[in-house]
Coordinates of C-alpha atoms in Angstrom, one line a residue:
M149 CA 8.8 10.6 18.9
P150 CA 11.7 11.1 16.4
A151 CA 11.0 10.5 12.7
S152 CA 13.3 7.6 12.6
R153 CA 11.0 5.6 14.8
D154 CA 8.2 5.6 12.3
S155 CA 7.7 1.9 11.7
A156 CA 5.4 2.2 8.7
S157 CA 6.4 2.1 5.0
R158 CA 5.9 5.5 3.5
I159 CA 6.5 7.6 0.4
E160 CA 9.9 9.2 0.6
S161 CA 9.9 11.4 -2.6
V162 CA 8.0 12.1 -5.8
S163 CA 9.7 13.4 -8.9
G164 CA 7.7 13.4 -12.1
T165 CA 6.7 9.8 -12.8
T166 CA 8.9 8.3 -10.1
V167 CA 7.8 7.6 -6.6
R168 CA 10.4 6.4 -4.1
I169 CA 9.2 4.5 -1.0
I170 CA 10.9 3.6 2.2
L171 CA 10.0 0.1 3.3
K172 CA 10.3 -0.3 7.1
N173 CA 9.7 -3.6 8.8
A174 CA 8.8 -5.2 5.5
K175 CA 9.7 -8.7 4.4
T176 CA 11.6 -7.8 1.2
E177 CA 11.3 -11.3 -0.3
V178 CA 7.5 -10.8 -0.7
S179 CA 7.5 -7.0 -1.0
L180 CA 6.9 -6.7 -4.8
F181 CA 4.3 -9.5 -4.8
K182 CA 2.3 -7.9 -2.0
L183 CA 2.2 -4.5 -3.7
Q184 CA 1.4 -6.0 -7.1
N185 CA -1.4 -8.1 -5.5
L186 CA -2.9 -5.1 -3.6
L187 CA -2.7 -2.8 -6.7
K188 CA -5.7 -4.9 -7.9
T189 CA -7.8 -3.1 -5.3
S190 CA -7.3 0.2 -7.1
P191 CA -8.1 0.1 -10.8
R192 CA -6.9 3.8 -11.1
L193 CA -3.5 2.9 -9.7
K194 CA -3.3 -0.3 -11.6
E195 CA -3.7 1.6 -14.9
I196 CA -1.1 4.2 -14.0
V197 CA 1.7 2.1 -12.4
T198 CA 4.0 0.8 -15.2
S199 CA 6.8 -0.8 -13.1
L200 CA 7.9 -1.6 -9.6
S201 CA 11.5 -2.3 -8.6
L202 CA 13.0 -3.2 -5.2
G203 CA 16.4 -1.9 -4.3
E204 CA 18.6 -1.5 -1.2
S205 CA 17.1 1.9 -0.4
G206 CA 13.5 0.7 -0.9
L207 CA 10.9 0.5 -3.6
T208 CA 10.6 2.5 -6.7
V209 CA 7.3 2.9 -8.5
I210 CA 7.3 4.2 -12.0
T211 CA 4.0 5.7 -13.4
S212 CA 2.8 6.6 -16.8
R213 CA 2.2 10.2 -15.7
P214 CA 2.7 12.2 -12.6
L215 CA 0.3 11.2 -9.8
R216 CA -2.3 13.6 -8.5
N217 CA -2.5 14.2 -4.7
E218 CA -5.5 11.9 -4.3
E219 CA -3.6 9.1 -6.2
L220 CA -0.5 9.5 -4.0
A221 CA -2.8 9.2 -1.0
E222 CA -4.3 6.1 -2.4
L223 CA -0.9 4.6 -3.2
E224 CA 0.2 5.2 0.4
R225 CA -2.9 3.4 1.7
V226 CA -2.2 0.5 -0.6
L227 CA 1.5 0.5 0.6
L228 CA 0.4 0.6 4.3
R229 CA -1.9 -2.4 3.7
A230 CA 0.8 -4.3 1.7
Y231 CA 3.7 -3.9 4.2
N232 CA 2.2 -3.3 7.6
C233 CA -0.9 -5.5 7.6
V234 CA -1.7 -6.9 11.0
E235 CA -4.2 -9.4 9.6
C236 CA -7.2 -8.1 11.4
L237 CA -9.2 -9.0 8.2
E238 CA -11.4 -5.9 8.5
C239 CA -10.8 -5.5 4.7
A240 CA -12.1 -9.0 4.1
N241 CA -15.2 -8.3 6.2
W242 CA -16.1 -5.3 4.0
C243 CA -15.2 -6.9 0.7
P244 CA -18.5 -7.4 -1.3
S245 CA -16.9 -10.0 -3.6
K246 CA -15.2 -11.9 -0.8
A247 CA -11.9 -11.7 -2.7
I248 CA -9.6 -11.2 0.4
S249 CA -8.1 -14.0 2.4
P250 CA -5.1 -14.4 4.8
D251 CA -1.7 -15.0 3.1
P252 CA 0.3 -17.8 4.8
R253 CA 3.4 -15.5 4.5
G254 CA 1.7 -12.8 6.4
G255 CA -0.8 -10.1 5.4
I256 CA -3.6 -10.7 3.0
I257 CA -4.0 -11.8 -0.6
V258 CA -6.5 -10.5 -3.1
G259 CA -8.0 -13.1 -5.3
G260 CA -9.1 -12.9 -9.0
Q261 CA -12.7 -12.1 -8.1
C262 CA -11.6 -8.6 -6.9
T263 CA -13.8 -6.0 -8.6
G264 CA -11.5 -3.1 -7.7
C265 CA -14.2 -1.3 -5.8
G266 CA -11.5 0.0 -3.3
L267 CA -13.7 -0.5 -0.2
C268 CA -11.0 -2.5 1.4
N269 CA -8.6 0.4 1.1
S270 CA -11.0 2.8 2.7
K271 CA -11.9 0.4 5.6
C272 CA -8.4 -0.6 6.6
P273 CA -8.0 0.6 10.2
L274 CA -4.2 0.5 10.2
A275 CA -4.0 2.7 7.1
E276 CA -6.5 5.1 8.6
Y277 CA -4.7 5.2 11.9
V278 CA -1.2 5.8 10.4
Q279 CA -2.5 8.5 8.1
R280 CA -4.1 10.4 11.0
I281 CA -1.0 10.2 13.0
R282 CA 1.1 11.6 10.1
E283 CA -1.4 14.4 9.5
R284 CA -0.9 15.4 13.1
G285 CA 2.9 15.4 12.7
I286 CA 3.4 12.6 15.2
R287 CA 6.1 10.1 14.3

């Protein structure tokens, strides 16, 4: 399948403290809210991300320092969850603080009781599936 048919949001480029992201099939009117909301699930990213901006070419994330590979991978998982959620609620099933509920606009919303354990990020089947496909070079 050609790269242009990849329907998931993904990191396009990383340069220093700037990460540029392609948003595909995302509802841009709620894009920033969704990412800001899901950053709560990753205290590490929440501390590092200093600003988010949405433009015609996608989303730009500015960080306080260059991200390490594992932080980039975590950011991509959060992005996948924010913009490609199919509302299976597997994340909510695993959430020990019961902080996740369906969002009426689509996807999920993380409530104030989130402890930032990150279990939801590691249990999201969509994020896991998309990452495995990308690792195999299938687009």
